[in-house]
Coordinates of C-alpha atoms in Angstrom, one line a residue:
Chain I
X26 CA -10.5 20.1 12.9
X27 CA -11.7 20.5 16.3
X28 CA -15.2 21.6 15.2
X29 CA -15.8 18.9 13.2
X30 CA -15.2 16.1 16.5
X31 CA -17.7 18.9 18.3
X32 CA -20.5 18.2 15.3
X33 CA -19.1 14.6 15.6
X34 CA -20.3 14.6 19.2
X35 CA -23.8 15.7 18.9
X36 CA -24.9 13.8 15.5
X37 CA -26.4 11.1 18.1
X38 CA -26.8 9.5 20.9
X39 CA -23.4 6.9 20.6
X40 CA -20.0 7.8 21.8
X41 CA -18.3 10.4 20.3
X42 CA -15.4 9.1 18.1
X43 CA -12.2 8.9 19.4
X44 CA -9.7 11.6 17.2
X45 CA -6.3 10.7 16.4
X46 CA -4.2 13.7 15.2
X47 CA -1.4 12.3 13.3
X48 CA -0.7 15.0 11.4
X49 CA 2.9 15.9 10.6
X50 CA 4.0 12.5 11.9
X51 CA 6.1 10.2 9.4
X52 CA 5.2 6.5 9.3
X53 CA 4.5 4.1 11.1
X54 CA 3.6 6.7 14.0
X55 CA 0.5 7.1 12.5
X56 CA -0.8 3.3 12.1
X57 CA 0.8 2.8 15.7
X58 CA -1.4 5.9 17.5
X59 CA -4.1 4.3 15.7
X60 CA -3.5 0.6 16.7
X61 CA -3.3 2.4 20.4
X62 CA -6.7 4.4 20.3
X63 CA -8.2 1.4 18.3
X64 CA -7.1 -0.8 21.9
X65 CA -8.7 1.1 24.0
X66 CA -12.0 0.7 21.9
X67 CA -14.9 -1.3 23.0
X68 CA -16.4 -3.5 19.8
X69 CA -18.2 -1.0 17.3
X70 CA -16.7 2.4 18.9
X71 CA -15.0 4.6 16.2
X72 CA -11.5 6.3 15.7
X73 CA -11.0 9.0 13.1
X74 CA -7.6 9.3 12.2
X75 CA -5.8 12.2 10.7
X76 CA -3.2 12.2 8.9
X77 CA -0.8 13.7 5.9
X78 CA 2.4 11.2 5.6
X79 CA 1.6 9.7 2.0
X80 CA 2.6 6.3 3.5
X81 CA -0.7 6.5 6.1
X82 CA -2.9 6.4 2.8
X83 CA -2.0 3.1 2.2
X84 CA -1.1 1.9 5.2
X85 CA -3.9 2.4 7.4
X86 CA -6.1 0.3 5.3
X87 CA -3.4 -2.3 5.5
X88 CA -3.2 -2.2 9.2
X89 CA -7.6 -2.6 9.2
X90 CA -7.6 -5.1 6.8
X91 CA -4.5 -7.3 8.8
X92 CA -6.3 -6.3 11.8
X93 CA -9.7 -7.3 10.8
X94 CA -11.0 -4.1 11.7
X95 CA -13.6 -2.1 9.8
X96 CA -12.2 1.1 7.6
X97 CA -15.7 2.9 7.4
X98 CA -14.0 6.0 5.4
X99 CA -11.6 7.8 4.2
X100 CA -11.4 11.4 3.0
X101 CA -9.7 14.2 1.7
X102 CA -8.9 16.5 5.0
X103 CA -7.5 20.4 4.8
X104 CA -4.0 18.2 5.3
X105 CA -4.0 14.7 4.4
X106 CA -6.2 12.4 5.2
X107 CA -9.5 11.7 7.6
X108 CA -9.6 8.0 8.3
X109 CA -13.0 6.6 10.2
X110 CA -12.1 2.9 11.6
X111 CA -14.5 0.8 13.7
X112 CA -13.5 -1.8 16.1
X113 CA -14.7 -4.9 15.7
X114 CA -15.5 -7.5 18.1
Chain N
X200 CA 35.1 3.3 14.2
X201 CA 36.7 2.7 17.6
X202 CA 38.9 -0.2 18.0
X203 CA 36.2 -2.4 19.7
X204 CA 33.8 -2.0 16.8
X205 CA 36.5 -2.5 14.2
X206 CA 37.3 -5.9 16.1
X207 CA 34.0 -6.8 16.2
X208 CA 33.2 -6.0 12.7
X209 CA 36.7 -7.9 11.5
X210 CA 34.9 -11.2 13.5
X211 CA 31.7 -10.9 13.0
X212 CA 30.2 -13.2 10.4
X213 CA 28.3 -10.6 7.7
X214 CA 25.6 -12.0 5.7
X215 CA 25.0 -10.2 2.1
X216 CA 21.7 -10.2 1.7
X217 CA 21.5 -7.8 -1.2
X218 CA 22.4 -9.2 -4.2
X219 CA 19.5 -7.1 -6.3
X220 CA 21.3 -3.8 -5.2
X221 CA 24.3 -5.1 -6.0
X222 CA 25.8 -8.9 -6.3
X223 CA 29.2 -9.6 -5.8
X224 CA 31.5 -9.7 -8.8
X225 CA 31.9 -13.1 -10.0
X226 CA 35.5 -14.5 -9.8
X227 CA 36.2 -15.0 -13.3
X228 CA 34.6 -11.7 -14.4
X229 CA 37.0 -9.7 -11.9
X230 CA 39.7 -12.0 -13.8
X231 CA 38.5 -10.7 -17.2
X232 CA 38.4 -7.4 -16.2
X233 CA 41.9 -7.4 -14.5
X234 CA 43.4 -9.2 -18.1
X235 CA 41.4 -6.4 -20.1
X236 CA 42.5 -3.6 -18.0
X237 CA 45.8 -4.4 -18.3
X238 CA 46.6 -5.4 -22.0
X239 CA 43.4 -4.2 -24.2
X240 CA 43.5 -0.7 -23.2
X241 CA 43.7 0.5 -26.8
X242 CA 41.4 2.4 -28.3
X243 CA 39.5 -0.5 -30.6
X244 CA 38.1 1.9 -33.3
X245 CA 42.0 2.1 -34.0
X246 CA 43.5 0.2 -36.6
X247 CA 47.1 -0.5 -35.2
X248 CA 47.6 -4.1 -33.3
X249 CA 46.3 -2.9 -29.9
X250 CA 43.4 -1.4 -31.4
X251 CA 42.4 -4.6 -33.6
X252 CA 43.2 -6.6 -30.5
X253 CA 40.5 -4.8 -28.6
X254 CA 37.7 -4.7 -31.3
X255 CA 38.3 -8.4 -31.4
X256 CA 37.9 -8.6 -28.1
X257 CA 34.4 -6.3 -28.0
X258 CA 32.9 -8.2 -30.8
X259 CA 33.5 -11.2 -29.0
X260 CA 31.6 -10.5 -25.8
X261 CA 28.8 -8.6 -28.2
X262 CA 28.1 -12.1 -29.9
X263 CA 28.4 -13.8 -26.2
X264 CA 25.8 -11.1 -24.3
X265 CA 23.4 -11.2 -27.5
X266 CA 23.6 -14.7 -27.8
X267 CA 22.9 -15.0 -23.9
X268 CA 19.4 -12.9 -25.1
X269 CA 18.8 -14.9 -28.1
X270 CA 19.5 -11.6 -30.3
X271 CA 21.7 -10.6 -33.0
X272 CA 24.6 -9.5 -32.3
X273 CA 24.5 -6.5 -34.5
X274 CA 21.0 -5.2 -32.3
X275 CA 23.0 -5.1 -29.3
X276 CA 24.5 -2.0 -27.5
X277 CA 26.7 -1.7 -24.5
X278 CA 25.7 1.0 -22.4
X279 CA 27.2 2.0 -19.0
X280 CA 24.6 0.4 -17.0
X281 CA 20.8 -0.3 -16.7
X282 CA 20.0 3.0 -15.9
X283 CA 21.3 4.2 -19.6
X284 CA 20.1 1.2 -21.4
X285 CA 16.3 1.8 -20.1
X286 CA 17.0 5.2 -21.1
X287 CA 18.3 4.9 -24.7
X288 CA 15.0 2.1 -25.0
X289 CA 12.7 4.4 -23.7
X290 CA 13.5 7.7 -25.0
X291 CA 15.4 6.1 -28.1
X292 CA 12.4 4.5 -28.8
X293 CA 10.3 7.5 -28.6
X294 CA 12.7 9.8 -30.4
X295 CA 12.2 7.7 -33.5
X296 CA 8.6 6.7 -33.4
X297 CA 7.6 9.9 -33.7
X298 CA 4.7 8.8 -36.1
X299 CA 3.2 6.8 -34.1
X300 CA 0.8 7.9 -31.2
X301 CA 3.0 9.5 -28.4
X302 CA 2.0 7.4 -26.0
X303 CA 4.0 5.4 -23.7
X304 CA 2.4 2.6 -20.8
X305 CA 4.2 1.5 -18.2
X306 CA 3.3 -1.0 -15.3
X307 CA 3.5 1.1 -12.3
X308 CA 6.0 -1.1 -10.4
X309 CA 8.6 -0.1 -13.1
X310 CA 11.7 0.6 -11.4
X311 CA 12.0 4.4 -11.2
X312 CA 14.5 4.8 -14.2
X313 CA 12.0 3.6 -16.5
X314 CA 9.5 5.6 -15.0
X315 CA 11.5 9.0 -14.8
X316 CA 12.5 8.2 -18.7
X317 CA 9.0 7.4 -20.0
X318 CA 8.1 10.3 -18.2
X319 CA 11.1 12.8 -19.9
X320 CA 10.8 11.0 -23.2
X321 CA 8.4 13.5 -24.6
X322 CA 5.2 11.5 -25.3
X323 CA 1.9 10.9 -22.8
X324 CA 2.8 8.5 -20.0
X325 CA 0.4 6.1 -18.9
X326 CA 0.6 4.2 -15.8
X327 CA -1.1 0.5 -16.0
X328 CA -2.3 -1.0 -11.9
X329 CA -1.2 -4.1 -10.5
X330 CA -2.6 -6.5 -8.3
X331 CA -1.6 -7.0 -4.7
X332 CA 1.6 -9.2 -5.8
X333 CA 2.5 -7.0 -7.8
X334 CA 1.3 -8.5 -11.4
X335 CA 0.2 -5.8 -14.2
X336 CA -4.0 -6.0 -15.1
X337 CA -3.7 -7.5 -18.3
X338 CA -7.6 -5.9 -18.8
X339 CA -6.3 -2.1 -17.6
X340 CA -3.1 -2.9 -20.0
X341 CA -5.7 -3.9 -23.1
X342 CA -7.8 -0.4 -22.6
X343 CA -4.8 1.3 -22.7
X344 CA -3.8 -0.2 -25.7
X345 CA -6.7 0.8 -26.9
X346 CA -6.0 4.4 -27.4
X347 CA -2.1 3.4 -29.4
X348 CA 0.9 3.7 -27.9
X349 CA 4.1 3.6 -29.5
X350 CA 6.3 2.0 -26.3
X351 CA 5.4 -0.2 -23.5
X352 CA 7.3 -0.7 -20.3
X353 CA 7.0 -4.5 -18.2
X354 CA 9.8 -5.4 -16.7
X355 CA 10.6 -9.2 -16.0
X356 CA 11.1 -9.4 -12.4
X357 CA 10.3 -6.4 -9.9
X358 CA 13.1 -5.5 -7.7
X359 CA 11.5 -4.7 -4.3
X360 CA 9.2 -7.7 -4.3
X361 CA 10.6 -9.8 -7.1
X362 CA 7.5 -10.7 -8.7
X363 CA 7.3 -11.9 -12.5
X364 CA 5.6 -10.4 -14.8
X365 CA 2.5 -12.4 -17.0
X366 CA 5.3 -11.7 -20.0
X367 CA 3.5 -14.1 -22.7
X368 CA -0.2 -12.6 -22.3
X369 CA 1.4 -8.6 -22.1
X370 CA 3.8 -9.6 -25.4
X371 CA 0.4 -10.4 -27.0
X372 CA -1.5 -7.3 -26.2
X373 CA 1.3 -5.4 -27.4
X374 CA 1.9 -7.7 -30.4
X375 CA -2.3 -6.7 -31.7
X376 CA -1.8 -3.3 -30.4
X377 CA 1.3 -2.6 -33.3
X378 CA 3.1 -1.4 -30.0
X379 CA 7.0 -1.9 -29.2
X380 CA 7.4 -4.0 -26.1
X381 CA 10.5 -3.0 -23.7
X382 CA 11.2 -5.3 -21.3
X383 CA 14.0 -4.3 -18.2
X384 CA 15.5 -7.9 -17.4
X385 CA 18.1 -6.4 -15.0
X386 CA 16.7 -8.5 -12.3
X387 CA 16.9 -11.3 -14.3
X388 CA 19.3 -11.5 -16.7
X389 CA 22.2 -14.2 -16.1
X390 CA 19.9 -15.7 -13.5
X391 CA 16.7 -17.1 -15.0
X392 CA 16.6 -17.6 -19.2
X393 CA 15.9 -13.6 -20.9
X394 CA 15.7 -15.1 -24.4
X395 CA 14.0 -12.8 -26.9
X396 CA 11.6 -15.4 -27.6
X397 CA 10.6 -16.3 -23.8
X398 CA 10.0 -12.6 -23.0
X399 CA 8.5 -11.7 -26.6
X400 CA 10.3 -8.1 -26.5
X401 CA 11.2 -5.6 -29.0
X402 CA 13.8 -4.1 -26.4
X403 CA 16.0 -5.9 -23.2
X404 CA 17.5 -4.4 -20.8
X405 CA 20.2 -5.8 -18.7
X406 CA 22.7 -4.6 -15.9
X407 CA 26.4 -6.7 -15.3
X408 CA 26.3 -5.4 -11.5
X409 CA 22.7 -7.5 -10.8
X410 CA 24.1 -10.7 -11.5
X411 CA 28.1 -10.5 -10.7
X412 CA 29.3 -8.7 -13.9
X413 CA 30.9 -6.1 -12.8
X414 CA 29.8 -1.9 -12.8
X415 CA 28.9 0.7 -14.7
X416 CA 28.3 -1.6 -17.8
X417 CA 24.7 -2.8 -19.3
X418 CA 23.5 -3.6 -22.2
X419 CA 20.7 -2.9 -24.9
X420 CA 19.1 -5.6 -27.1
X421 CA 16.4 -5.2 -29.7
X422 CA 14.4 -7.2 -32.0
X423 CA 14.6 -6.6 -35.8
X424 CA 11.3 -4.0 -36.1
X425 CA 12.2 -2.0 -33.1
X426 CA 14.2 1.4 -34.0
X427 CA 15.3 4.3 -31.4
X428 CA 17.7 7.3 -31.9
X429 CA 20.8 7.6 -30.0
X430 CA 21.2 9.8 -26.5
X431 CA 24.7 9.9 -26.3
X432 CA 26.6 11.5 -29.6
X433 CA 29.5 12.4 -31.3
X434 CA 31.4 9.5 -32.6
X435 CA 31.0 6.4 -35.1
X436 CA 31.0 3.6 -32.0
X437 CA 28.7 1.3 -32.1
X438 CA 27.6 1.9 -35.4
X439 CA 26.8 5.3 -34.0
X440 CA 24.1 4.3 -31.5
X441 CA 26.2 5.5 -28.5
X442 CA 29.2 7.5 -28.9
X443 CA 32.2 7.8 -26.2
X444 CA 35.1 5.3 -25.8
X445 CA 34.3 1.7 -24.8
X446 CA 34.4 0.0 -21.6
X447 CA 36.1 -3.2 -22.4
X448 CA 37.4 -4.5 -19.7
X449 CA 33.4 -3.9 -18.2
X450 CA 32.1 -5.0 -21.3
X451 CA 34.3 -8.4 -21.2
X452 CA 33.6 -8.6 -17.3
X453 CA 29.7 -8.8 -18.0
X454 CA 29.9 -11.3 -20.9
X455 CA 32.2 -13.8 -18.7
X456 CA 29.7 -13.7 -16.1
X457 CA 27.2 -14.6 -18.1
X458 CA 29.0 -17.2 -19.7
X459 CA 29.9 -19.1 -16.9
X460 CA 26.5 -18.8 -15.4
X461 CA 24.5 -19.7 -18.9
X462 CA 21.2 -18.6 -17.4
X463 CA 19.2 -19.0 -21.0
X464 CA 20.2 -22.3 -21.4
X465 CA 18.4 -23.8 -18.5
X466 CA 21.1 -26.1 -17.5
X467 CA 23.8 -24.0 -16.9
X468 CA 24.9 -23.1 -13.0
X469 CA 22.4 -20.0 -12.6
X470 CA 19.9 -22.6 -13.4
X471 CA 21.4 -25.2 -10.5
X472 CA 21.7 -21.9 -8.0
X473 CA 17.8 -20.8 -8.7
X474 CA 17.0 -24.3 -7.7
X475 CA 18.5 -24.3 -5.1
X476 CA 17.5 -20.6 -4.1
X477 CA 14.2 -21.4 -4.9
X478 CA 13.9 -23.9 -1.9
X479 CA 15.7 -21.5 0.8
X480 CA 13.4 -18.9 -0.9
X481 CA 10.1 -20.7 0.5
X482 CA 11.6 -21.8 3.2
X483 CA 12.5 -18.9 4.4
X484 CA 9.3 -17.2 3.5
X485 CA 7.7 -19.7 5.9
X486 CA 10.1 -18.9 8.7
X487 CA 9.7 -15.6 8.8
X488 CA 5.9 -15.5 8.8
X489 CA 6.0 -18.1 11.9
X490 CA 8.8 -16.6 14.0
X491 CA 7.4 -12.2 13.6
X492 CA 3.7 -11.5 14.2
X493 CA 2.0 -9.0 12.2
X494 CA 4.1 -9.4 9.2
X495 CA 3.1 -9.1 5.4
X496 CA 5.2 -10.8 2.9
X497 CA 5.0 -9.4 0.2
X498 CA 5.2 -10.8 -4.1
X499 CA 3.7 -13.6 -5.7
X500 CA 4.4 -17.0 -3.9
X501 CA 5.4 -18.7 -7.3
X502 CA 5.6 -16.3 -9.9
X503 CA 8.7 -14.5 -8.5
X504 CA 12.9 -14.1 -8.4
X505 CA 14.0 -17.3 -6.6
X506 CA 16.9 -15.6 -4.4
X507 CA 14.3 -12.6 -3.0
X508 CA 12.1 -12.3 0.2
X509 CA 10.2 -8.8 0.9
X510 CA 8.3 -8.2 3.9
X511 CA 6.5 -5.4 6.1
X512 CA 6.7 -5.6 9.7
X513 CA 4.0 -3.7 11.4
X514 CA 4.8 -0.9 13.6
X515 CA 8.0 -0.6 12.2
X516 CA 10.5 2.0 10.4
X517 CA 12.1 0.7 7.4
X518 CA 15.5 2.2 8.2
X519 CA 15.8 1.6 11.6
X520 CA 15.2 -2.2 10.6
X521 CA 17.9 -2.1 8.4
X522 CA 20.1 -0.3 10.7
X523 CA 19.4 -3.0 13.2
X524 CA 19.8 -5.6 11.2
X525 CA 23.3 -4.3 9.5
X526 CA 24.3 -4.3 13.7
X527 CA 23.7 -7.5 14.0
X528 CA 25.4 -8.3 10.7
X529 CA 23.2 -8.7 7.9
X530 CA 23.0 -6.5 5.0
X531 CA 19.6 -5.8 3.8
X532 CA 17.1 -3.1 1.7
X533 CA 14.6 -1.5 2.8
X534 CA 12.0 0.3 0.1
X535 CA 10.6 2.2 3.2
X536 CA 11.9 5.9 3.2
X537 CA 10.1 7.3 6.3
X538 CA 12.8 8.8 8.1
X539 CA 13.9 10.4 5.3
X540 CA 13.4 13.8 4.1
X541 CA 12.0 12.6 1.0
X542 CA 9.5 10.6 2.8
X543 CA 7.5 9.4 -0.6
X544 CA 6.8 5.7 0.5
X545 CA 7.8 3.0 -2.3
X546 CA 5.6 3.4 -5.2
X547 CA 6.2 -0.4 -6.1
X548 CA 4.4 -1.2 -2.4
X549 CA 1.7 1.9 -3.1
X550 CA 0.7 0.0 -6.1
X551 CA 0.3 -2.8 -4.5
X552 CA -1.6 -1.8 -2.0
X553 CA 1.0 -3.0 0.4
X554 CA 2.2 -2.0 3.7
X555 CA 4.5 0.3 2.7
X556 CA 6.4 0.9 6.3
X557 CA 8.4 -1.5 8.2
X558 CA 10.1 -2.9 4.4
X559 CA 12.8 -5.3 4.2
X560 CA 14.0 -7.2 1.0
X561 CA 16.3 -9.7 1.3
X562 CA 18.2 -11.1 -1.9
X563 CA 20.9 -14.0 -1.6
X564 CA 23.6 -15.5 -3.7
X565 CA 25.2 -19.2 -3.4
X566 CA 27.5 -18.0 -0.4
X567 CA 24.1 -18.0 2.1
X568 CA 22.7 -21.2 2.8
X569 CA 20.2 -22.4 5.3
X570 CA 21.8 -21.9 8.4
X571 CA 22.3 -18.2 7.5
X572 CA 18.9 -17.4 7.0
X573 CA 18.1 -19.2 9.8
X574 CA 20.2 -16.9 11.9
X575 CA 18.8 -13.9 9.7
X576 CA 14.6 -14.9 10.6
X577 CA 16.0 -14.7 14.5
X578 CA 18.1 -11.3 13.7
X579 CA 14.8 -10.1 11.9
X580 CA 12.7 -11.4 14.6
X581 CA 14.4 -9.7 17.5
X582 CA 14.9 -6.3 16.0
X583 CA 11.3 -5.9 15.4
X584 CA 10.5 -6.7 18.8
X585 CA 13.1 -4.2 19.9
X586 CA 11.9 -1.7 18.1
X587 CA 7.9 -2.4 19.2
X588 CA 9.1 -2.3 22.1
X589 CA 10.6 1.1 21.8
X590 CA 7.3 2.4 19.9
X591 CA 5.3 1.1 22.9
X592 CA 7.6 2.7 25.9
X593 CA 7.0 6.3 24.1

């Protein structure tokens, strides 16, 4: 996983996604790291989240749709999930 | 339990909120059952006094519970619960359909002991998607009609969100699809009319401990084209359809309850109590979206059980909710299962594409009124903040 926020880093010239490794935590950890990071965003930065509790796949698009956040992604990871959510304004 | 908490349990006003686990029995049920107990214990496939006594007895309730469905009374079966009548419908069914294309589609809120028993009942199972309030897709339903199917599963009511099912346009699907139509009405049966002809089914399904019939006793109804093969054998009861000795005094408790409460006819009491539910119902779905941020209710606004509220608070384990709210004294469910080893979230709230953390259903009878859930919405209120709170501080 870490290689991947390295790549991440260097595809251009914007901020690197923050990375939220939620893996092995139950829900709602998950959806509340990522309502944390997502905080700390300015508008349009990025989060990736990771994360395996089967509850996360549905509830972190929940949580961006209530939110009105943008859910860019999502993707089959090694474990779980790889969630890409953008802040919006 | 120390002696405080005892004393503070023993004063404490509790509110039962969770009347689609279990509802209370009703009074004159627990008196029928008592009665029965105690003088129809014989055996009524016997033919002495006692025994004639007690077949009188069963075939009385048989032609009050089927007349309750709108059925015949010689198409109904008393099982020993919901969980063996879905069963005997939905591997009965497929046991002696075997002609016709093993296939078997199910609305994928189904409670889980339809699903487990499509799913063991030897024949391809097919899951049909719902909307976000839960409501089957009529179109995904038709296309997988398409293919045959000798069984399909939509129940009346859903019991984590309480949503009702589009019964009339799914009976007519299966109707030009030549496929057998079970519907589980143990959400709704002795509460809102089940009639054969309202729900359009080949098979019913109904549980006494839903609506204040007792335990351990259900029943099977189905319509005259509908045929299954017994599970349970090994004696000539019930015209061989499910062997072992009768549960009378359960039987007669279930068939008084729904007697007194005359759901199908409309004007009955369970017909007085839904209108009256119904209006604490939106009330209280109001409340609670005004008085807890970040909160999803879930289910159809209109379409739905009149006596049930579900909701997702953000941020929020399922369990611990309940836990705080059962403190404060309110007995609630919750469908969310994250603390638990088993950690599968509720596949009713996964198919809707609904929060699935933070769950909480809340199901009343006609001993909560307003003022309860008022003081529930301010329980509910301040344990999610409590627990935020805790979240936060970590």
């Amino acid at each position: 996983m870490i290689p991947r926020v390295d790549r991440l880093a260097s595809v251009d010239d914007a901020p690197p996604p923050t990375l939220v490794d939620a893996l092995g935590k139950a829900c709602p950890v998950p959806v509340i790291d990522l309502a944390k990071a997502v905080a700390r965003l300015t508008a349009g930065a990025e989060v990736i989240v990771l994360a395996d509790d089967p509850g996360a796949k549905v509830d972190i698009p929940v949580w961006c749709r209530m939110k009105g956040h943008r859910l860019l992604a999502v993707e089959p990871a090694d474990r779980g999930w790889e969630f890409r959510v953008q802040r919006s304004g | 339990m120390d002696r405080c908490a005892a004393h503070t349990a023993s004063v404490q006003r509790r509110v039962y909120l969770d009347q689609a686990s279990a509802a209370p029995w009703h009074p004159a049920a627990l008196a029928a059952h008592g009665q029965v107990a105690a003088q129809l214990f014989a055996d009524p496939s016997r033919r002495h006094a006692g025994g004639r006594a007690a077949r009188d007895l069963l075939e009385q309730a048989r032609a009050a519970v089927a007349g309750e469905l709108g059925a015949a009374p010689e198409r109904l079966v008393f099982t020993s619960g919901g969980t063996e009548a879905i069963h005997l419908a939905v591997r009965g069914a497929a046991a002696a359909n075997r002609t016709r294309q093993p296939r078997i589609v199910s609305a994928a809120v189904e409670h889980s002991a339809v699903l487990s028993a499509a799913d063991d009942a030897g024949a391809d199972h097919v899951r049909v998607a719902v909307d976000g309030d839960g409501r089957v897709d009529l179109d995904q339903l038709e296309a997988a009609l398409a293919a045959g199917a000798l069984l399909v599963n939509v129940q009346h009511a859903n019991h984590e969100v309480g949503t009702l099912q589009p019964l009339d346009e799914v009976a007519a699907l299966c109707r030009s699809a030549d496929a057998l139509l079970h519907v589980d009405a143990c959400q709704t049966a002795g509460r809102l009319p089940v009639g054969f002809d309202r729900l359009g089914a080949d098979f019913v399904t109904l549980s006494g401990a839903k609506f204040g019939g007792g335990r351990g006793v259900g029943a099977l109804a189905w319509s005259p084209r509908a045929r299954f093969a017994p599970l349970v054998t090994g004696d000539e009861r019930e015209h061989r359809r499910r062997a072992g000795l009768e549960n009378a005094p359960g039987i007669a408790a279930m068939a008084e309850a729904l007697l007194q409460q005359a759901a199908s006819s409309g004007t009955g009491p369970a017909a007085a109590e839904a209108a009256r539910a119904d209006r604490l119902r939106r009330r209280l779905r109001e409340s609670l979206s005004a008085a807890v941020d970040d909160l999803e209710v879930h289910g159809h606004p209109e379409e739905t059980l009149p006596h049930l509220v579900a909701v997702s608070a953000l941020y929020v384990d399922g369990e611990a909710l309940v836990g705080e709210l059962d403190r404060a004294g309110f007995a609630v469910h919750s469908g969310s299962s994250c603390a638990s080893t088993s950690g599968e979230p509720s596949h009713v709230l996964v198919a809707m594409g609904a929060l699935t953390h933070g769950h909480v259903r809340a199901s009343f009878g006609p001993d909560v009124g307003e003022a309860d859930l008022d003081a529930f919405v301010d329980a509910l209120a301040t344990a999610v903040g409590a627990l935020r709170a805790r979240s936060r501080a970590h």
